[in-house]
Amino acid sequence: MAQPDARAEVLAPAPWVDERGAKIRITAVRTFLTAPHGCPHLVVRVETNDPGLYGLGCASDPQRTLAVRSVLDDYLAPMLVGRDPDDIEDIHRLMLNSAYWRGGSITGNALGGVDVALWDLKAKRLGAPLYQLFGGRVRRWAEAYTHVDGADAAELADKVAGAVERGYRHVRVQCAVPGADTYGTAGGSALDAGAHRRRAVPWDSAACLRTVPPVLTSVRERVGDSVELLHDVHERLDPRQAREFLRRIEDARLYFVEDLLAPEDAGHFAALRETSAVPLAVGELFHDVAQFLPLLDGDRGPSVDFARIRVPTLGGLTPARRLAAYCELRGVRLAPHGPADVSPVAQAATLAMDISSHAFGVQEAAVFRPPVHEVFPGTITAADGALSPRETPGHGVDFDETAAARYPAPEPLHHDRWALLRNTDGSVQRA
Ligand code: GCO
Ligand code: MG
């Protein structure tokens, strides 16, 4: 067994480890950067002194990949070598406190990568699917939603019909705002060839307010009420515009509207709740479960309906499951984040939470391309509009290091595109 780093001894392993003579020890925490579909994935592998026994986690933050990797390689890995991987709660608190100044998305993703790997390890050692460690199943499958986008209601309605034919009962609908760089649509996030990689066109929230509500209403009229429609505003309206947006989309009868406001404006959700019954989903931008509390504990009840939990950013399954339990107590449903920049490892870990939580509502389901399946054997894909966890020990997704090396990650700044978005007056737009 590799000798623990000298600092590991100084960092006072849990007192009970030596007393009980733990047989299993962490021998290495390794990180791997790969981009099988262009978006950087940071994989964490926690290795042990039991040959061939390791756990896999995901620390993927496409906007700050290298910073997250440094937290893992330079700070957490030396601290964890020599410790007993079974003490997940102790290790999570140790990692969090070791930074002294808590939190943030970079720290969150680094902790999340280790935490999911430790849960994967524990389940493998017990020979059980990860969800069994969380109390077993409460549902046969996790309802999934897919994405469609288009330029007008006719195109969107056709794509919704296509998604329904593929078995989906929940479909996120994003429509392009003419002349504006719109989130979630084919023309969106285009970068021009300029030296500073400016966004091709600015954002125009007034045009969004004029365009999107009638298109969503028309899509509803075309597709009928048998399919749930969702929409992601992606924090691009101010509170005044958000209030008007909710008024204008009433007749679209949406399952939820996501990120109606930026996190900085979250204090307005309680007032918005008083003006509209349109269900709201918030949270993918939160890096601490405590950020959800004001929205769950409002004086007149929760001011949101769905928690958009991003397991890696919140620090892994250990904090995410605490939040899921609290959402259940407060009557708020889970709608965990899961686009393609969340790796199949994180998606499988999130699914273990979904399938064992009474609070679960719907899971965002990326459609992963073949190279992703090559790098991540066991990648789970939606079937008939649903996701089901594997019955193999752990979260069920593996990592092929050789295949991963065939897909090097692009320059990390390539994924800083959100910061490049400006409004028509030239001011920076919250993405
Ligand atoms: C979603 C999200 C994503 C984010 C992306 C940022 O609802 O799936 O808004 O599309 O924009 O994860 O990197
Ligand atoms: Mg979103």
Short mmCIF file of C-alpha atoms and ligand atoms in Angstrom, two decimals:
data_model
loop_
_atom_site.label_atom_id
_atom_site.label_comp_id
_atom_site.label_asym_id
_atom_site.label_seq_id
_atom_site.Cartn_x
_atom_site.Cartn_y
_atom_site.Cartn_z
CA MET A 1 0.00 0.00 0.00
CA ALA A 2 1.34 3.46 -0.90
CA GLN A 3 2.51 5.33 2.19
CA PRO A 4 0.07 8.14 2.99
CA ASP A 5 1.40 11.57 2.20
CA ALA A 6 3.19 13.03 5.26
CA ARG A 7 0.47 15.68 5.46
CA ALA A 8 -2.19 12.97 5.74
CA GLU A 9 -0.76 12.00 9.13
CA VAL A 10 -0.66 15.61 10.22
CA LEU A 11 -4.26 16.02 9.13
CA ALA A 12 -5.39 13.76 11.98
CA PRO A 13 -7.36 10.89 10.42
CA ALA A 14 -10.61 10.19 12.27
CA PRO A 15 -9.66 8.83 15.71
CA TRP A 16 -11.71 5.66 15.32
CA VAL A 17 -9.92 4.56 12.12
CA ASP A 18 -6.88 3.16 13.93
CA GLU A 19 -8.92 1.89 16.87
CA ARG A 20 -11.09 -0.30 14.65
CA GLY A 21 -8.16 -1.16 12.37
CA ALA A 22 -9.92 -0.23 9.16
CA LYS A 23 -8.93 -2.66 6.44
CA ILE A 24 -9.86 -0.44 3.49
CA ARG A 25 -7.90 2.73 2.85
CA ILE A 26 -7.83 5.37 0.12
CA THR A 27 -4.56 5.07 -1.77
CA ALA A 28 -5.11 7.76 -4.42
CA VAL A 29 -7.61 10.34 -5.67
CA ARG A 30 -7.05 10.85 -9.39
CA THR A 31 -8.68 13.23 -11.86
CA PHE A 32 -9.25 12.79 -15.58
CA LEU A 33 -10.24 15.51 -18.04
CA THR A 34 -12.00 14.38 -21.20
CA ALA A 35 -14.45 15.84 -23.72
CA PRO A 36 -16.05 13.07 -25.80
CA HIS A 37 -18.77 15.44 -27.01
CA GLY A 38 -16.87 18.73 -26.81
CA CYS A 39 -17.87 19.75 -23.29
CA PRO A 40 -15.16 19.11 -20.67
CA HIS A 41 -15.93 16.37 -18.13
CA LEU A 42 -13.78 16.08 -15.00
CA VAL A 43 -13.89 12.54 -13.63
CA VAL A 44 -12.70 11.67 -10.12
CA ARG A 45 -11.47 8.16 -9.33
CA VAL A 46 -10.92 7.26 -5.67
CA GLU A 47 -8.61 4.23 -5.55
CA THR A 48 -8.10 1.88 -2.60
CA ASN A 49 -5.76 -0.77 -1.26
CA ASP A 50 -8.28 -3.39 -2.41
CA PRO A 51 -6.98 -4.18 -5.92
CA GLY A 52 -9.49 -3.21 -8.57
CA LEU A 53 -11.86 -1.55 -6.10
CA TYR A 54 -12.39 2.14 -6.90
CA GLY A 55 -15.18 4.69 -6.91
CA LEU A 56 -16.05 7.16 -9.65
CA GLY A 57 -17.39 10.69 -9.25
CA CYS A 58 -18.02 13.71 -11.48
CA ALA A 59 -16.62 17.18 -10.80
CA SER A 60 -17.71 18.67 -14.13
CA ASP A 61 -18.00 22.46 -14.14
CA PRO A 62 -17.52 23.51 -17.78
CA GLN A 63 -16.93 27.13 -16.81
CA ARG A 64 -14.05 26.54 -14.31
CA THR A 65 -12.72 23.06 -15.15
CA LEU A 66 -9.04 23.66 -14.37
CA ALA A 67 -9.78 25.42 -11.08
CA VAL A 68 -11.88 22.49 -9.87
CA ARG A 69 -9.12 20.12 -10.94
CA SER A 70 -6.57 22.06 -8.90
CA VAL A 71 -8.73 21.88 -5.76
CA LEU A 72 -8.84 18.12 -6.19
CA ASP A 73 -5.22 17.48 -7.21
CA ASP A 74 -3.48 20.03 -5.04
CA TYR A 75 -5.63 20.12 -1.90
CA LEU A 76 -8.11 17.28 -1.47
CA ALA A 77 -6.16 14.31 -2.86
CA PRO A 78 -3.18 14.67 -0.45
CA MET A 79 -5.63 15.05 2.42
CA LEU A 80 -7.61 11.91 1.62
CA VAL A 81 -4.85 9.36 1.06
CA GLY A 82 -4.79 6.95 3.99
CA ARG A 83 -8.36 7.57 5.08
CA ASP A 84 -11.16 5.06 5.35
CA PRO A 85 -13.48 5.64 2.35
CA ASP A 86 -16.47 4.38 4.33
CA ASP A 87 -16.58 7.52 6.50
CA ILE A 88 -18.36 9.59 3.86
CA GLU A 89 -20.01 12.11 6.17
CA ASP A 90 -16.79 12.68 8.13
CA ILE A 91 -14.76 13.13 4.96
CA HIS A 92 -17.33 15.51 3.44
CA ARG A 93 -17.26 17.77 6.50
CA LEU A 94 -13.45 17.56 6.61
CA MET A 95 -13.15 18.58 2.95
CA LEU A 96 -15.61 21.43 3.37
CA ASN A 97 -13.99 22.82 6.52
CA SER A 98 -10.44 22.34 5.26
CA ALA A 99 -10.93 25.34 2.95
CA TYR A 100 -11.93 27.43 6.00
CA TRP A 101 -13.87 29.83 3.77
CA ARG A 102 -16.74 27.52 2.83
CA GLY A 103 -18.43 26.85 -0.41
CA GLY A 104 -18.63 28.23 -3.89
CA SER A 105 -19.19 26.30 -7.09
CA ILE A 106 -15.52 25.40 -7.61
CA THR A 107 -15.22 23.88 -4.14
CA GLY A 108 -18.67 22.36 -4.52
CA ASN A 109 -17.82 20.52 -7.71
CA ALA A 110 -14.53 19.27 -6.26
CA LEU A 111 -16.25 17.93 -3.14
CA GLY A 112 -19.04 16.55 -5.31
CA GLY A 113 -16.59 14.51 -7.34
CA VAL A 114 -15.09 12.88 -4.26
CA ASP A 115 -18.44 12.41 -2.52
CA VAL A 116 -20.11 10.56 -5.41
CA ALA A 117 -16.99 8.38 -5.79
CA LEU A 118 -17.16 7.43 -2.09
CA TRP A 119 -20.86 6.50 -2.33
CA ASP A 120 -20.07 4.47 -5.47
CA LEU A 121 -17.27 2.71 -3.57
CA LYS A 122 -19.44 1.92 -0.57
CA ALA A 123 -22.21 0.47 -2.74
CA LYS A 124 -19.70 -1.63 -4.69
CA ARG A 125 -18.26 -3.03 -1.46
CA LEU A 126 -21.78 -3.91 -0.30
CA GLY A 127 -22.57 -5.41 -3.70
CA ALA A 128 -25.69 -3.27 -4.06
CA PRO A 129 -27.02 -0.70 -6.55
CA LEU A 130 -26.41 2.75 -5.07
CA TYR A 131 -30.12 3.54 -4.66
CA GLN A 132 -30.40 0.62 -2.19
CA LEU A 133 -28.18 2.57 0.23
CA PHE A 134 -30.74 5.40 0.10
CA GLY A 135 -33.69 3.29 1.22
CA GLY A 136 -34.45 1.45 -2.00
CA ARG A 137 -36.96 2.27 -4.70
CA VAL A 138 -40.08 4.37 -4.28
CA ARG A 139 -40.90 4.35 -7.99
CA ARG A 140 -40.42 2.09 -11.02
CA TRP A 141 -38.64 4.75 -13.04
CA ALA A 142 -37.65 8.42 -13.01
CA GLU A 143 -39.75 10.51 -15.40
CA ALA A 144 -37.41 12.31 -17.84
CA TYR A 145 -37.65 15.45 -19.94
CA THR A 146 -35.92 16.17 -23.22
CA HIS A 147 -35.17 19.44 -25.07
CA VAL A 148 -36.57 20.83 -28.32
CA ASP A 149 -35.92 24.23 -29.85
CA GLY A 150 -37.04 26.13 -32.93
CA ALA A 151 -37.80 29.43 -34.60
CA ASP A 152 -41.62 29.38 -34.47
CA ALA A 153 -44.65 27.56 -33.05
CA ALA A 154 -45.11 25.30 -36.07
CA GLU A 155 -41.54 24.03 -35.95
CA LEU A 156 -41.66 23.62 -32.19
CA ALA A 157 -44.99 21.77 -32.25
CA ASP A 158 -43.57 19.34 -34.80
CA LYS A 159 -40.52 18.71 -32.58
CA VAL A 160 -42.71 18.25 -29.50
CA ALA A 161 -44.74 15.69 -31.46
CA GLY A 162 -41.48 13.96 -32.38
CA ALA A 163 -40.41 13.83 -28.73
CA VAL A 164 -43.80 12.37 -27.79
CA GLU A 165 -43.36 9.70 -30.47
CA ARG A 166 -40.00 8.85 -28.84
CA GLY A 167 -41.91 8.28 -25.62
CA TYR A 168 -41.44 11.56 -23.74
CA ARG A 169 -44.29 12.99 -21.68
CA HIS A 170 -42.26 16.06 -20.61
CA VAL A 171 -40.61 18.34 -23.19
CA ARG A 172 -38.64 21.55 -22.66
CA VAL A 173 -39.46 24.09 -25.38
CA GLN A 174 -36.99 26.88 -26.26
CA CYS A 175 -37.87 29.31 -29.04
CA ALA A 176 -35.45 31.67 -30.75
CA VAL A 177 -35.95 35.39 -30.22
CA PRO A 178 -35.37 37.01 -33.64
CA GLY A 179 -32.15 38.99 -33.72
CA ALA A 180 -31.14 37.91 -30.23
CA ASP A 181 -28.69 35.33 -28.97
CA THR A 182 -31.21 33.02 -27.32
CA TYR A 183 -30.36 30.35 -24.76
CA GLY A 184 -31.13 26.79 -25.75
CA THR A 185 -31.71 27.41 -29.45
CA ALA A 186 -29.63 26.48 -32.48
CA GLY A 187 -28.55 30.07 -33.10
CA GLY A 188 -27.77 30.71 -29.44
CA SER A 189 -24.30 30.86 -27.90
CA ALA A 190 -22.75 31.44 -31.29
CA LEU A 191 -19.30 32.98 -31.04
CA ASP A 192 -18.08 35.16 -33.85
CA ALA A 193 -14.53 34.83 -35.08
CA GLY A 194 -13.52 38.03 -33.31
CA ALA A 195 -10.25 38.03 -31.40
CA HIS A 196 -12.18 38.30 -28.16
CA ARG A 197 -14.75 35.73 -29.21
CA ARG A 198 -17.67 38.06 -28.80
CA ARG A 199 -21.18 36.61 -28.92
CA ALA A 200 -22.51 37.01 -32.45
CA VAL A 201 -25.55 39.11 -31.49
CA PRO A 202 -26.71 40.73 -28.23
CA TRP A 203 -29.57 39.66 -25.94
CA ASP A 204 -32.84 41.56 -26.07
CA SER A 205 -35.09 40.84 -23.07
CA ALA A 206 -37.84 43.14 -24.33
CA ALA A 207 -37.97 41.16 -27.57
CA CYS A 208 -38.06 37.96 -25.50
CA LEU A 209 -41.09 39.25 -23.61
CA ARG A 210 -42.87 40.06 -26.87
CA THR A 211 -41.92 36.84 -28.69
CA VAL A 212 -41.78 33.86 -26.33
CA PRO A 213 -45.17 33.89 -24.51
CA PRO A 214 -47.30 33.89 -27.70
CA VAL A 215 -45.13 31.17 -29.25
CA LEU A 216 -45.42 28.95 -26.16
CA THR A 217 -49.18 29.54 -26.07
CA SER A 218 -49.45 28.64 -29.75
CA VAL A 219 -47.40 25.48 -29.21
CA ARG A 220 -49.80 24.46 -26.43
CA GLU A 221 -52.79 25.04 -28.75
CA ARG A 222 -51.15 22.89 -31.44
CA VAL A 223 -49.99 19.96 -29.27
CA GLY A 224 -52.92 19.78 -26.85
CA ASP A 225 -52.82 19.10 -23.10
CA SER A 226 -51.56 15.52 -23.06
CA VAL A 227 -47.87 16.51 -22.98
CA GLU A 228 -46.13 18.55 -20.27
CA LEU A 229 -44.29 21.59 -21.63
CA LEU A 230 -41.40 23.25 -19.78
CA HIS A 231 -39.43 26.41 -20.53
CA ASP A 232 -36.06 27.75 -19.31
CA VAL A 233 -35.78 31.55 -19.14
CA HIS A 234 -32.15 31.07 -18.11
CA GLU A 235 -32.17 34.07 -15.74
CA ARG A 236 -32.53 36.58 -18.56
CA LEU A 237 -35.38 38.76 -17.30
CA ASP A 238 -35.48 41.35 -14.50
CA PRO A 239 -38.21 41.08 -11.82
CA ARG A 240 -40.54 43.53 -13.59
CA GLN A 241 -40.24 41.65 -16.89
CA ALA A 242 -40.55 38.31 -15.09
CA ARG A 243 -43.89 39.34 -13.57
CA GLU A 244 -45.20 40.31 -17.00
CA PHE A 245 -43.77 37.12 -18.55
CA LEU A 246 -45.77 35.00 -16.09
CA ARG A 247 -48.94 36.92 -16.89
CA ARG A 248 -48.47 36.41 -20.62
CA ILE A 249 -47.78 32.65 -20.48
CA GLU A 250 -50.77 31.62 -18.34
CA ASP A 251 -52.55 30.03 -21.30
CA ALA A 252 -49.53 27.89 -22.17
CA ARG A 253 -50.24 25.85 -19.01
CA LEU A 254 -46.56 25.01 -18.47
CA TYR A 255 -45.33 22.25 -16.18
CA PHE A 256 -42.75 24.74 -14.94
CA VAL A 257 -40.81 27.84 -15.92
CA GLU A 258 -37.14 27.52 -15.01
CA ASP A 259 -34.73 30.20 -13.84
CA LEU A 260 -37.18 33.03 -14.34
CA LEU A 261 -34.77 35.22 -12.34
CA ALA A 262 -31.03 35.30 -11.74
CA PRO A 263 -29.86 34.06 -8.32
CA GLU A 264 -29.15 37.66 -7.36
CA ASP A 265 -32.88 38.45 -7.74
CA ALA A 266 -34.13 35.33 -5.89
CA GLY A 267 -35.63 37.59 -3.21
CA HIS A 268 -38.39 38.49 -5.69
CA PHE A 269 -39.76 34.93 -6.02
CA ALA A 270 -42.03 35.27 -2.99
CA ALA A 271 -43.73 38.33 -4.50
CA LEU A 272 -43.98 36.66 -7.90
CA ARG A 273 -45.68 33.70 -6.24
CA GLU A 274 -48.43 36.08 -5.11
CA THR A 275 -49.07 37.21 -8.69
CA SER A 276 -49.11 33.92 -10.61
CA ALA A 277 -49.88 30.22 -10.29
CA VAL A 278 -47.38 29.28 -13.01
CA PRO A 279 -45.08 26.62 -11.46
CA LEU A 280 -41.48 27.76 -10.95
CA ALA A 281 -38.23 25.76 -10.99
CA VAL A 282 -35.01 27.23 -9.60
CA GLY A 283 -31.61 26.12 -8.39
CA GLU A 284 -29.12 24.90 -10.98
CA LEU A 285 -27.00 27.97 -10.26
CA PHE A 286 -26.99 27.37 -6.50
CA HIS A 287 -23.76 26.00 -5.03
CA ASP A 288 -24.95 25.59 -1.43
CA VAL A 289 -28.10 23.80 -0.30
CA ALA A 290 -28.68 26.72 2.11
CA GLN A 291 -29.43 28.95 -0.90
CA PHE A 292 -32.65 27.01 -1.39
CA LEU A 293 -33.88 27.59 2.17
CA PRO A 294 -35.36 31.10 1.74
CA LEU A 295 -37.33 29.74 -1.25
CA LEU A 296 -38.51 26.68 0.69
CA ASP A 297 -39.25 28.47 3.99
CA GLY A 298 -41.15 31.58 2.87
CA ASP A 299 -43.56 33.12 5.38
CA ARG A 300 -46.50 32.02 3.23
CA GLY A 301 -44.99 28.67 2.20
CA PRO A 302 -42.45 27.82 -0.51
CA SER A 303 -42.12 30.37 -3.31
CA VAL A 304 -40.96 27.76 -5.84
CA ASP A 305 -42.38 24.41 -6.92
CA PHE A 306 -39.29 22.53 -8.17
CA ALA A 307 -35.68 22.41 -6.92
CA ARG A 308 -33.23 22.24 -9.81
CA ILE A 309 -30.58 20.28 -7.90
CA ARG A 310 -27.15 19.98 -9.58
CA VAL A 311 -25.49 17.20 -7.57
CA PRO A 312 -21.83 17.97 -8.49
CA THR A 313 -22.09 21.71 -7.77
CA LEU A 314 -23.85 21.24 -4.42
CA GLY A 315 -20.98 19.06 -3.20
CA GLY A 316 -22.33 15.62 -4.07
CA LEU A 317 -25.04 13.26 -2.91
CA THR A 318 -24.38 13.85 0.80
CA PRO A 319 -25.73 17.46 0.79
CA ALA A 320 -28.08 16.90 -2.16
CA ARG A 321 -29.97 14.14 -0.33
CA ARG A 322 -30.38 16.35 2.73
CA LEU A 323 -31.96 18.96 0.46
CA ALA A 324 -34.15 16.31 -1.20
CA ALA A 325 -35.45 15.23 2.20
CA TYR A 326 -36.21 18.83 3.14
CA CYS A 327 -37.97 19.42 -0.18
CA GLU A 328 -40.16 16.42 0.66
CA LEU A 329 -41.05 17.95 4.03
CA ARG A 330 -41.87 21.29 2.36
CA GLY A 331 -43.88 19.85 -0.53
CA VAL A 332 -41.40 20.98 -3.19
CA ARG A 333 -40.56 18.56 -5.98
CA LEU A 334 -37.12 17.68 -7.34
CA ALA A 335 -36.22 18.47 -10.96
CA PRO A 336 -32.48 17.69 -10.97
CA HIS A 337 -30.21 19.35 -13.52
CA GLY A 338 -28.83 17.00 -16.15
CA PRO A 339 -27.88 18.47 -19.55
CA ALA A 340 -24.93 17.11 -21.50
CA ASP A 341 -22.40 19.03 -19.41
CA VAL A 342 -23.23 16.74 -16.50
CA SER A 343 -21.39 13.48 -17.15
CA PRO A 344 -23.06 10.06 -17.22
CA VAL A 345 -21.41 9.39 -13.83
CA ALA A 346 -23.22 12.35 -12.25
CA GLN A 347 -26.43 11.48 -14.06
CA ALA A 348 -26.37 7.94 -12.66
CA ALA A 349 -25.61 9.24 -9.16
CA THR A 350 -28.49 11.72 -9.41
CA LEU A 351 -30.76 8.93 -10.61
CA ALA A 352 -30.01 6.91 -7.46
CA MET A 353 -31.38 9.89 -5.49
CA ASP A 354 -34.37 10.32 -7.82
CA ILE A 355 -35.49 6.70 -7.64
CA SER A 356 -35.36 6.64 -3.83
CA SER A 357 -36.93 10.05 -3.08
CA HIS A 358 -40.64 10.66 -2.55
CA ALA A 359 -40.02 14.31 -3.53
CA PHE A 360 -38.84 13.48 -7.04
CA GLY A 361 -40.69 15.19 -9.90
CA VAL A 362 -38.82 15.01 -13.21
CA GLN A 363 -35.20 14.50 -14.36
CA GLU A 364 -33.51 16.47 -17.12
CA ALA A 365 -32.15 13.78 -19.44
CA ALA A 366 -29.22 14.53 -21.74
CA VAL A 367 -28.99 12.51 -24.95
CA PHE A 368 -25.36 11.36 -24.98
CA ARG A 369 -23.59 10.73 -28.32
CA PRO A 370 -21.70 7.45 -29.02
CA PRO A 371 -18.23 8.73 -27.97
CA VAL A 372 -19.67 9.44 -24.51
CA HIS A 373 -20.88 5.86 -24.23
CA GLU A 374 -17.38 4.74 -25.26
CA VAL A 375 -15.72 6.74 -22.49
CA PHE A 376 -18.41 5.95 -19.90
CA PRO A 377 -19.48 2.30 -20.25
CA GLY A 378 -22.89 1.82 -18.64
CA THR A 379 -24.14 5.31 -19.56
CA ILE A 380 -27.86 5.36 -18.84
CA THR A 381 -30.15 6.69 -21.55
CA ALA A 382 -33.83 7.49 -21.38
CA ALA A 383 -36.29 4.97 -22.81
CA ASP A 384 -39.98 5.71 -23.21
CA GLY A 385 -39.48 9.07 -21.54
CA ALA A 386 -37.96 7.60 -18.40
CA LEU A 387 -34.64 6.78 -16.77
CA SER A 388 -33.97 3.61 -14.76
CA PRO A 389 -30.89 2.92 -12.63
CA ARG A 390 -28.75 -0.11 -13.30
CA GLU A 391 -28.99 -3.06 -10.91
CA THR A 392 -25.20 -3.50 -10.81
CA PRO A 393 -23.24 -2.55 -7.65
CA GLY A 394 -22.58 1.16 -7.33
CA HIS A 395 -24.07 3.81 -9.59
CA GLY A 396 -23.43 1.52 -12.53
CA VAL A 397 -21.33 3.74 -14.79
CA ASP A 398 -17.65 3.02 -15.43
CA PHE A 399 -14.83 5.06 -16.98
CA ASP A 400 -12.51 3.97 -19.80
CA GLU A 401 -9.27 5.86 -19.29
CA THR A 402 -7.85 4.83 -22.66
CA ALA A 403 -10.94 5.92 -24.56
CA ALA A 404 -11.03 9.18 -22.57
CA ALA A 405 -7.52 10.05 -23.76
CA ARG A 406 -8.83 10.01 -27.34
CA TYR A 407 -11.05 13.01 -26.55
CA PRO A 408 -8.89 15.77 -25.04
CA ALA A 409 -10.78 18.72 -23.56
CA PRO A 410 -10.89 21.97 -25.58
CA GLU A 411 -9.48 25.16 -24.11
CA PRO A 412 -11.51 25.71 -20.94
CA LEU A 413 -12.31 29.29 -21.92
CA HIS A 414 -14.28 27.85 -24.81
CA HIS A 415 -16.94 27.17 -22.20
CA ASP A 416 -16.92 30.64 -20.69
CA ARG A 417 -19.37 31.71 -23.34
CA TRP A 418 -22.02 32.87 -20.90
CA ALA A 419 -19.90 35.79 -19.69
CA LEU A 420 -19.61 37.07 -23.26
CA LEU A 421 -23.31 37.83 -23.63
CA ARG A 422 -24.24 41.49 -23.77
CA ASN A 423 -27.52 43.35 -23.99
CA THR A 424 -28.48 45.62 -26.87
CA ASP A 425 -27.13 48.60 -24.91
CA GLY A 426 -23.76 46.86 -24.53
CA SER A 427 -24.12 45.98 -20.85
CA VAL A 428 -23.18 42.47 -19.73
CA GLN A 429 -26.23 40.20 -19.49
CA ARG A 430 -26.54 37.57 -16.78
CA ALA A 431 -26.51 34.43 -18.86
C1 GCO B 1 -30.27 23.53 -18.20
C2 GCO B 1 -29.15 24.51 -17.99
C3 GCO B 1 -27.92 24.29 -18.81
C4 GCO B 1 -26.86 25.28 -18.45
C5 GCO B 1 -25.50 24.66 -18.57
C6 GCO B 1 -24.39 25.64 -18.19
O1 GCO B 1 -31.40 23.86 -17.81
O2 GCO B 1 -29.97 22.42 -18.67
O3 GCO B 1 -29.65 25.83 -18.07
O4 GCO B 1 -28.19 24.30 -20.17
O5 GCO B 1 -26.94 26.42 -19.24
O6 GCO B 1 -25.48 23.54 -17.74
O7 GCO B 1 -23.13 25.05 -18.42
MG MG B 2 -31.46 25.76 -16.91
#
